[in-house]
XYZ file of C-alpha atoms in Angstrom:
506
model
C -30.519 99.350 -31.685
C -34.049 100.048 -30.838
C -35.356 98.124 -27.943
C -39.237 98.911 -28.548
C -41.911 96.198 -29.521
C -43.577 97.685 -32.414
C -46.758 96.916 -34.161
C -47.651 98.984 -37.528
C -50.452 98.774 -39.170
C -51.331 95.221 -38.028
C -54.582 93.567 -39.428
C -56.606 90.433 -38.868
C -59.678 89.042 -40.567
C -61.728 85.591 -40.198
C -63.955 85.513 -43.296
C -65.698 89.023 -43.843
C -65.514 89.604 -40.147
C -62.654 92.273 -39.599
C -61.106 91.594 -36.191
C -57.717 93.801 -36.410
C -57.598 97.163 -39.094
C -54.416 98.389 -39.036
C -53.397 98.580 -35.463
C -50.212 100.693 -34.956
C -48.737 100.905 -31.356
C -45.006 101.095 -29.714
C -44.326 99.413 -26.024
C -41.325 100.907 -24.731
C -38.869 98.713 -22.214
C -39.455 98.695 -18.486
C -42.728 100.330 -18.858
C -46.290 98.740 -18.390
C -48.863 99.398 -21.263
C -52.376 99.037 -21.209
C -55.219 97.946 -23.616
C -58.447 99.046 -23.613
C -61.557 97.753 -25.861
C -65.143 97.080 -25.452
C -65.475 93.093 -25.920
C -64.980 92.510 -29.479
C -62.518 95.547 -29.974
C -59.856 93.157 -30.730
C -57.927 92.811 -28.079
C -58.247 88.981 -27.933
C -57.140 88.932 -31.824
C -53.921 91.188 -30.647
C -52.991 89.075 -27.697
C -53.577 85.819 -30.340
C -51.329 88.105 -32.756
C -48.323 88.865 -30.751
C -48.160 85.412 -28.454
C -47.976 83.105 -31.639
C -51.080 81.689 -31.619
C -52.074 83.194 -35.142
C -50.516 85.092 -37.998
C -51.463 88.562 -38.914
C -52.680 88.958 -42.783
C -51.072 91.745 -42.976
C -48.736 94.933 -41.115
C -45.233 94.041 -39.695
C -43.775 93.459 -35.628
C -40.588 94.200 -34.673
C -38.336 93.891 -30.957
C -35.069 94.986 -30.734
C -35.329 96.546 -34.242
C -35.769 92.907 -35.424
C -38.639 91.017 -37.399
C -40.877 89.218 -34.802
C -42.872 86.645 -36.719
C -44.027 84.443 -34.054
C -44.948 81.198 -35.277
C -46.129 79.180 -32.622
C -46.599 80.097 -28.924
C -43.969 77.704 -28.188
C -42.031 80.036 -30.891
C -43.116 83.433 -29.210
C -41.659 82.201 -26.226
C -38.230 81.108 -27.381
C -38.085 84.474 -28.898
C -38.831 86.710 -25.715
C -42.768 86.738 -25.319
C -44.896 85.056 -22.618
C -48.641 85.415 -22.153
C -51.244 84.828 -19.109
C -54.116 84.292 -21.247
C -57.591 85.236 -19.877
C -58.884 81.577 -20.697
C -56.239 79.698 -18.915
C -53.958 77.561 -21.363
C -53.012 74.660 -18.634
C -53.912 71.607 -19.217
C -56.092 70.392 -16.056
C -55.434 67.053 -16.267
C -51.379 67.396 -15.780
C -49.894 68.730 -12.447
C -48.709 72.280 -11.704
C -44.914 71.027 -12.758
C -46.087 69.152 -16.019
C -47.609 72.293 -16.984
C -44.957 74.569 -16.228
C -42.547 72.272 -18.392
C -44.858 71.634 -21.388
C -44.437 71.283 -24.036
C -40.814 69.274 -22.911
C -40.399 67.669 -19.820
C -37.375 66.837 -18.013
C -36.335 63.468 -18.884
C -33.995 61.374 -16.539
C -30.933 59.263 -17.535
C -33.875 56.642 -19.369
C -35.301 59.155 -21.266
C -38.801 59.137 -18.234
C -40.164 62.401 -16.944
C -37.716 63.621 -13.891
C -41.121 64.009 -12.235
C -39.310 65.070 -8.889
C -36.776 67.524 -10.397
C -39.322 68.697 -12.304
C -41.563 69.570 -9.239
C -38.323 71.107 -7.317
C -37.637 73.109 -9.635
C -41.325 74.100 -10.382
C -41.621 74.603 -6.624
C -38.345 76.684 -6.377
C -40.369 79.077 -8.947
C -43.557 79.341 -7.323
C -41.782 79.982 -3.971
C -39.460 83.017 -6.112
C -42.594 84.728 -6.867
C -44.470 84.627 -3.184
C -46.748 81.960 -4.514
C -46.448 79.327 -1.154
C -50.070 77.385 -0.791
C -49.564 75.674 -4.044
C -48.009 72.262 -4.605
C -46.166 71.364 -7.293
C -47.658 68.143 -8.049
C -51.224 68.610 -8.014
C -53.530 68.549 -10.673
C -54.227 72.195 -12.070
C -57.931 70.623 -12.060
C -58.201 70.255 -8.743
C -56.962 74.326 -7.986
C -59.839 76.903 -7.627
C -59.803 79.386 -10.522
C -57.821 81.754 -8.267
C -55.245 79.331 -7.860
C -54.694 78.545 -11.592
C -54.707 81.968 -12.388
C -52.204 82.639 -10.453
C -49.855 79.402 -12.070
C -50.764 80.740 -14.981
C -49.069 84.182 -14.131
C -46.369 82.617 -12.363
C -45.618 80.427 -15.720
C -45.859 83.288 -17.698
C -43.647 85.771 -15.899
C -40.761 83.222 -14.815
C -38.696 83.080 -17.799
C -38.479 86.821 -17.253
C -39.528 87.724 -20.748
C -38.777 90.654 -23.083
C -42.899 91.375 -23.415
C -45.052 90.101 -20.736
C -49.090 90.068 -21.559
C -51.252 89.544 -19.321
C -54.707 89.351 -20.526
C -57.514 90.012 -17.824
C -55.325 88.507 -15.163
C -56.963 89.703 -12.085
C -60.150 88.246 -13.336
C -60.270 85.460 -10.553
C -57.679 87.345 -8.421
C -58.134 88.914 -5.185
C -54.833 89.716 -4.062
C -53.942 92.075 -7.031
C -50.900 93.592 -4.760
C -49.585 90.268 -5.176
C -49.504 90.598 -9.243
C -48.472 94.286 -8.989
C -45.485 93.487 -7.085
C -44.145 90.568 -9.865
C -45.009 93.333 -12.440
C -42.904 95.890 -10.974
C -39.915 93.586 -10.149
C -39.777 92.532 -13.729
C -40.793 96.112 -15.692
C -37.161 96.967 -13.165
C -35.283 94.214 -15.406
C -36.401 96.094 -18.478
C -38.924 94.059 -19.494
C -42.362 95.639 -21.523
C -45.574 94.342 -19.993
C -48.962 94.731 -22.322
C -51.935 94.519 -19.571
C -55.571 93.983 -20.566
C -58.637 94.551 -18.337
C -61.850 96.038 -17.904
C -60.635 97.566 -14.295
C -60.013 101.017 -14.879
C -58.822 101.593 -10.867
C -56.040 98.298 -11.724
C -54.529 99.984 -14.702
C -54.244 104.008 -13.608
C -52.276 102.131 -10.609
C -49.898 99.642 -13.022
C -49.464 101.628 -16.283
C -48.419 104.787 -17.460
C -49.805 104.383 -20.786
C -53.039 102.929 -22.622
C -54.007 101.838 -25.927
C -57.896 101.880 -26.798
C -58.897 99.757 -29.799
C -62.144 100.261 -30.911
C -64.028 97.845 -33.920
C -60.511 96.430 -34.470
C -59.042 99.563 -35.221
C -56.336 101.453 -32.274
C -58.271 105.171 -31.713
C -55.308 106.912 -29.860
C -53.111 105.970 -26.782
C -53.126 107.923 -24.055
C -50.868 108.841 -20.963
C -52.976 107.609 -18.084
C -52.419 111.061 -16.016
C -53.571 113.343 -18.700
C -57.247 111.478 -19.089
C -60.277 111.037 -17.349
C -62.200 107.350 -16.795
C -65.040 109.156 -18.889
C -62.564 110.448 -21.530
C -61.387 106.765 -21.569
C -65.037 105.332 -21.672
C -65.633 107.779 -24.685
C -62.263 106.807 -26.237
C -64.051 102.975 -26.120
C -67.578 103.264 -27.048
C -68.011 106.540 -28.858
C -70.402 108.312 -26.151
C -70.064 108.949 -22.477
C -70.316 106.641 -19.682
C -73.648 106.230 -18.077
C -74.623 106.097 -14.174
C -75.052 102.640 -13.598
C -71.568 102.174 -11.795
C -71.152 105.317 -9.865
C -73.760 105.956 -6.967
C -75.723 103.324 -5.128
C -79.311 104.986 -5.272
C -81.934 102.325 -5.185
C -85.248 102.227 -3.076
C -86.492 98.867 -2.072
C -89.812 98.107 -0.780
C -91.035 98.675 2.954
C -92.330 94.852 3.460
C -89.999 92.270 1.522
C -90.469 88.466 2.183
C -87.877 86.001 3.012
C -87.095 83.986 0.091
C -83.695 82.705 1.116
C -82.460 81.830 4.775
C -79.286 80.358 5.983
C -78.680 79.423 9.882
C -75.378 78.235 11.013
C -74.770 76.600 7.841
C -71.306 74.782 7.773
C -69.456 73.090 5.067
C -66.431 72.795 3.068
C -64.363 75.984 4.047
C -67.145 77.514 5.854
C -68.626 77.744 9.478
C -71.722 78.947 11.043
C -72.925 81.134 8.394
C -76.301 82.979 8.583
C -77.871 85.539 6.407
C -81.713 86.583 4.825
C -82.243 86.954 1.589
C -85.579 88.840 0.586
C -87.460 89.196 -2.568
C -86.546 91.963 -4.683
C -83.033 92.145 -2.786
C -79.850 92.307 -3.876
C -77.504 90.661 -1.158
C -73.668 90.947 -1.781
C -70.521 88.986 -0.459
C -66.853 90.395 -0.182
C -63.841 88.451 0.311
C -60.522 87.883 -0.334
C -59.668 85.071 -2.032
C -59.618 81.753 -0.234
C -62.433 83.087 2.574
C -65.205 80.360 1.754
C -67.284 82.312 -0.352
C -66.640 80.076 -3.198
C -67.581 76.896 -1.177
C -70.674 78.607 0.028
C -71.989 79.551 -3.481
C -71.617 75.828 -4.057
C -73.545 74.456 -1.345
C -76.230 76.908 -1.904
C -75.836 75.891 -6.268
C -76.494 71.800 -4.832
C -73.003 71.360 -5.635
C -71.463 70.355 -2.500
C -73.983 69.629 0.331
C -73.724 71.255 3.443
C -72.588 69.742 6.713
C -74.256 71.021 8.724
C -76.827 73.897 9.649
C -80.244 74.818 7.746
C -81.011 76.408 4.765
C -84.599 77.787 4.463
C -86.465 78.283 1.185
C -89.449 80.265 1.484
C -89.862 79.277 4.871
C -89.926 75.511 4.389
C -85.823 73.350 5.330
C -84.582 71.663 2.379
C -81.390 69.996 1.446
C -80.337 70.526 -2.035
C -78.261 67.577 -3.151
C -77.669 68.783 -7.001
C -77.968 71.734 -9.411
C -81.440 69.818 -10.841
C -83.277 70.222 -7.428
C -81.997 73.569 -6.591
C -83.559 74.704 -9.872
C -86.616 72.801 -9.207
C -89.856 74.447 -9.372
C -90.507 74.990 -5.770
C -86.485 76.017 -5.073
C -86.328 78.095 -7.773
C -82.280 78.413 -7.703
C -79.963 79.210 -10.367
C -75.814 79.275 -10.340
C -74.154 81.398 -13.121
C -70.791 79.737 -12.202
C -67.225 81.899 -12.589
C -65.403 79.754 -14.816
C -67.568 79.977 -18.152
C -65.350 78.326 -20.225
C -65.300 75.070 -18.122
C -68.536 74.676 -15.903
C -70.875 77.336 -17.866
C -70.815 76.881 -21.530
C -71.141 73.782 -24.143
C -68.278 75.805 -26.403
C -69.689 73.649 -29.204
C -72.923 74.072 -29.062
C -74.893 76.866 -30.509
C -75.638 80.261 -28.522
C -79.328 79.337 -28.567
C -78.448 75.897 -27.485
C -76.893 77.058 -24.466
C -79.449 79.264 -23.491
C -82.163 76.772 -23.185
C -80.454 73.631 -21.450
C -82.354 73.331 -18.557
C -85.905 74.311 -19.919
C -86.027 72.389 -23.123
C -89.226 70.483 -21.775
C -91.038 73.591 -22.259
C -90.742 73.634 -25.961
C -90.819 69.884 -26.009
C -94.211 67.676 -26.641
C -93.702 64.137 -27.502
C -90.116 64.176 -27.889
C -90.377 66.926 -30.732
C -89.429 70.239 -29.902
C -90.931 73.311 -30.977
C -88.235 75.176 -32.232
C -90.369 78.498 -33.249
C -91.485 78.625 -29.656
C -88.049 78.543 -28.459
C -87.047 80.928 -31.070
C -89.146 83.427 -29.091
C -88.408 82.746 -26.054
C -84.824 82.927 -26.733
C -85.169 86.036 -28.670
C -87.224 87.432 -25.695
C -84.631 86.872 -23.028
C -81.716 87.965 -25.644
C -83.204 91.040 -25.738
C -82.867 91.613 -22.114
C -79.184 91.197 -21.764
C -78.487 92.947 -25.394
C -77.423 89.850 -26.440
C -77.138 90.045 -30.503
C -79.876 88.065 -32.565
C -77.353 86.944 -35.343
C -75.044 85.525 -32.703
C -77.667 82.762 -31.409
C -76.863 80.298 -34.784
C -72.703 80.614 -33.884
C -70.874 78.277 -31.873
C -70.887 80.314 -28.431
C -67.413 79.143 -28.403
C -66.452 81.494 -31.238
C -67.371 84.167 -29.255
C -66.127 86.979 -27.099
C -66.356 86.606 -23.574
C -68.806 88.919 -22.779
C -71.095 87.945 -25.188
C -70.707 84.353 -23.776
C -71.527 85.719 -20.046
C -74.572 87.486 -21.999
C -75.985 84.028 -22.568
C -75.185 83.053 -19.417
C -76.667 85.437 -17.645
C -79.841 84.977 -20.308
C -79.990 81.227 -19.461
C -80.158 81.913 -15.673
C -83.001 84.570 -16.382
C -84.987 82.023 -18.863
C -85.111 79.311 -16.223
C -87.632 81.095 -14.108
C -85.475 81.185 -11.321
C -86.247 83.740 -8.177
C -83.604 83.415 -6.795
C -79.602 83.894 -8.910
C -76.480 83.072 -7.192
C -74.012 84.883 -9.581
C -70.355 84.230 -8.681
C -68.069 87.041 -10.494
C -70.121 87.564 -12.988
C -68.548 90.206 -14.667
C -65.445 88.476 -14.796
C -63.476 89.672 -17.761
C -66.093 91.753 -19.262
C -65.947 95.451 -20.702
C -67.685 98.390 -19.186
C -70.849 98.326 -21.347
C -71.385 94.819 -20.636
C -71.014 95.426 -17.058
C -73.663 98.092 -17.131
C -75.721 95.276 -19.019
C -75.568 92.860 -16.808
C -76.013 95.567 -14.005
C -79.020 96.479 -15.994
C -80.300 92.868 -16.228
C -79.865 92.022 -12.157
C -81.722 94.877 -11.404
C -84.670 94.388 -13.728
C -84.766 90.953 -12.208
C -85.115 92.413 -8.374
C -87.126 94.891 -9.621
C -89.926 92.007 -10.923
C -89.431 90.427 -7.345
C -86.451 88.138 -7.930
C -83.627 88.199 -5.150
C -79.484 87.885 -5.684
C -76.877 87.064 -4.150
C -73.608 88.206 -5.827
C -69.702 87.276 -5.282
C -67.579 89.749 -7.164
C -63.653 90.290 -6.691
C -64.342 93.933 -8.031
C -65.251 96.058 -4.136
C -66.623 99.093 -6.049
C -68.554 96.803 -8.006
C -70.336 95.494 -4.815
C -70.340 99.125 -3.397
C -72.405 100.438 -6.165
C -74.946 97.447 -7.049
C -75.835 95.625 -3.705
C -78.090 96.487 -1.209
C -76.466 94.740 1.595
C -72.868 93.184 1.367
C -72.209 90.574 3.562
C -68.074 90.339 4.286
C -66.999 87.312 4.503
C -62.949 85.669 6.494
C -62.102 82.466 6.974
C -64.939 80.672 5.990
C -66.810 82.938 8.510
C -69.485 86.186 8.190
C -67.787 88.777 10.025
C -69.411 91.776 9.495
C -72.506 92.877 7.300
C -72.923 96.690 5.432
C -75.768 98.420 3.971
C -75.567 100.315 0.986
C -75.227 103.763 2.382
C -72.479 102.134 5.093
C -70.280 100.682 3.001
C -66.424 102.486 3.173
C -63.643 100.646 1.162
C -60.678 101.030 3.786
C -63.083 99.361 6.318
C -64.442 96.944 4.957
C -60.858 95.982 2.795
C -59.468 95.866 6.794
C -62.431 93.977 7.603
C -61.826 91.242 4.220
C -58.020 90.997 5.612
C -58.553 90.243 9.192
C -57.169 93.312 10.083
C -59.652 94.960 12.007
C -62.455 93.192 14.442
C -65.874 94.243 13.951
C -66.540 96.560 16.596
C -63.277 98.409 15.797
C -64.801 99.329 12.212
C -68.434 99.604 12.162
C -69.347 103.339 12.034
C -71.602 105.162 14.766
């Protein structure tokens, strides 16, 4: 009997929209597949597909030479299938165990939740797969997105499952040895594992193989070793990839003003940290997960006031005590979050109403609002982040993550802000949408605006910022320009391996 997951000639539709076309593709046992696909390709639909959550229209599955006809995720799981989805699926409100026993929990002798064998056992599992800083019975909703995603993973891989997907699950992850190591003890048991993301470095190191789907359709899959990145960008989009990733070439201006200044600003998981920020800058932070950098964007967003310290705003003190002041006129501050799903967008809202939240009064005179004024103005700003005219009447929630970061990003730009704090904000987006929003940031500096940038991708950093600012236990511990800025150092540097002086060059 076969022991291959197959998929032939697999389709999808929602209305006229064609999301799947005949997708054929075989994952063999013990090996790790990936998929590859510009936002929209369909990889969200396949994932949907083959973890239950809906029913092809047409084409056939089969595992272990048998029919798989998922009905429910619930369903795909009983029969050998477990998913990390990109857009977590715990519920926040319910602890770490509840989750990982939904949808039945352990009942005692009355027929109550056995809330403490529950969260034994739950932590017995976390503990089995290195995961030690997380309590069982939490609430998911108080975990930073790191932390869920890695419950999520954790929940997923546990049951040891004949097919594991895991859809963008570095996304919020630092520690991706930490994943890679789970992947490989459980591709050792046999088991397939189908691995989506937009990191091209993270898949040539965890799979041999790699589907590309391109407008719903699967163009070829290739052995990993055989291919180039540009071959694979090609594969994707039709046409080469262009430069905006690969050098770090940009000339700033001799004289820059201050526009942001930090000094020995303390708060929740930080200490002491000072840094400039100058117009027409782009000012990066690396980190491992956990370092602070999180907490900081915060503080600086009006979300969680500072402590202690200053923080300067074009040369006057202020203290930001919520989102509405730092976006003020004189602050000028605005915080593209990195969970969209649950602090960016209004998933049932429009795309043009959540693009123009915060500067409705603009289009609004005596409590009517001017809707062909913020037509343009919406159109204007769409245009800047290729962000697709017929997609500003659908519920943003309906679509692909990218194209929801596109209005994000949009939203931050309309607001007149100088100043953008973007936390990961390329999160779980494909590689033409990267170069968009690379595109879009450097417009903005270019017309005098000034970022600072959190991203868990290093190369990302490497190749867009100016300065990087590296960032352990809640301190600054070392600073690179863009011409100084070697992986292995400053990776040593993000771990606490190496002290300052040991790694800055000469």
């Amino acid at each position: 009997m076969s022991k291959e997951i197959q998929l032939l000639a697999v389709a999808k539709s929602y209305g006229p929209t064609v999301a799947l076309e005949k997708v054929t593709m075989t994952l063999q046992p013990g090996q790790v597949q990936a998929i590859l696909g510009e936002n929209g390709a369909g990889k969200s639909t396949l994932v949907k597909i083959l973890s239950g959550v809906v029913s092809p229209d047409s084409g056939s599955m089969t595992m272990d030479g048998e029919i798989y006809a998922p009905r429910s995720l619930h369903h795909a799981r009983m029969l050998g299938v477990s998913t990390a989805f990109q857009e977590l699926s715990l519920l926040p409100n319910l602890s770490v165990a509840q989750n990982f026993f939904l949808p039945h929990a352990l009942k005692n002798t009355l027929g109550m939740p056995a809330k403490k064998r529950m969260q034994q056992q739950t932590e017995a599992i976390l503990h089995n797969h290195d995961v030690f800083d997380i309590a069982p019975d939490i609430a998911v909703e108080n975990l930073s997105l790191a932390a869920r995603q890695r419950v999520e993973i954790v929940r997923a891989m546990h049951l040891n499952p004949k097919l594991l997907i895991l859809d963008e699950p570095t996304g919020a992850l630092a520690d991706v040895d930490w994943l890679f190591r789970l992947v490989h003890r459980l591709t050792a048991l046999g088991s397939s594992v189908l691995y989506i993301s937009h990191r091209l470095a993270e898949i040539r190191e965890i799979a041999s193989h790699a589907t590309v789907l391109r407008s719903g359709k699967s163009i070829d899959t290739v052995n990993l070793q055989q291919v180039t990145n540009d071959d694979i960008f090609a594969l994707m989009v039709g046409r080469r990839a262009g430069q905006a990733t690969q050098a770090h070439s940009r000339e700033l201006p001799t004289t820059r003003n201050q526009r942001l200044v930090t000094n020995d600003l303390c708060g929740v998981a930080f200490q002491d940290v000072s840094f400039e920020l100058h117009d027409g800058e782009i000012l990066g932070v690396a980190a491992l997960e956990g370092q602070g950098q999180r907490e900081l964007f915060r503080s600086l967003a009006g979300l969680m006031p500072a402590s202690a310290g200053q923080m300067v705003l074009q040369g006057k003190v202020v203290t930001l005590r919520n989102p509405r002041e730092a976006l003020s006129a004189h602050s000028g501050i605005a915080f593209v979050p990195e969970d969209r799903k649950s602090e960016g967008i209004f998933p049932s809202l429009s795309t043009a109403a959540n693009v123009t939240p915060s500067v409705l009064s603009r289009f609004t005179r005596l409590g009517m609002v001017n809707r062909e004024k913020e037509r343009v103005a919406i159109s204007s700003v769409a245009q800047q982040v290729e962000l697709s005219q017929r997609y500003l009447n659908f519920k943003i929630g309906a679509l692909s993550g990218g194209n929801q970061q596109k209005a994000l990003i949009a939203r931050a730009l309309l607001s007149g802000a100088k100043t953008l704090l973007l936390y990961d904000p390329t999160r779980g987006v494909d590689v033409g949408t990267k170069e968009i929003i690379y595109h879009a940031i450097r417009q903005f500096v270019g017309d005098g605006g000034s970022v600072l940038v959190y991203s868990t991708d290093l190369p990302e950093l490497q190749a867009l910022v100016d300065r990087c600012l590296i960032m352990y236990q809640g301190r600054i511990v070392d600073e690179r320009t863009g011409g100084n800025m070697d992986e292995s150092e400053m990776v040593s540097l993000m771990t606490g391996n190496a002290a300052r002086s040991e790694v800055v060059s000469a």
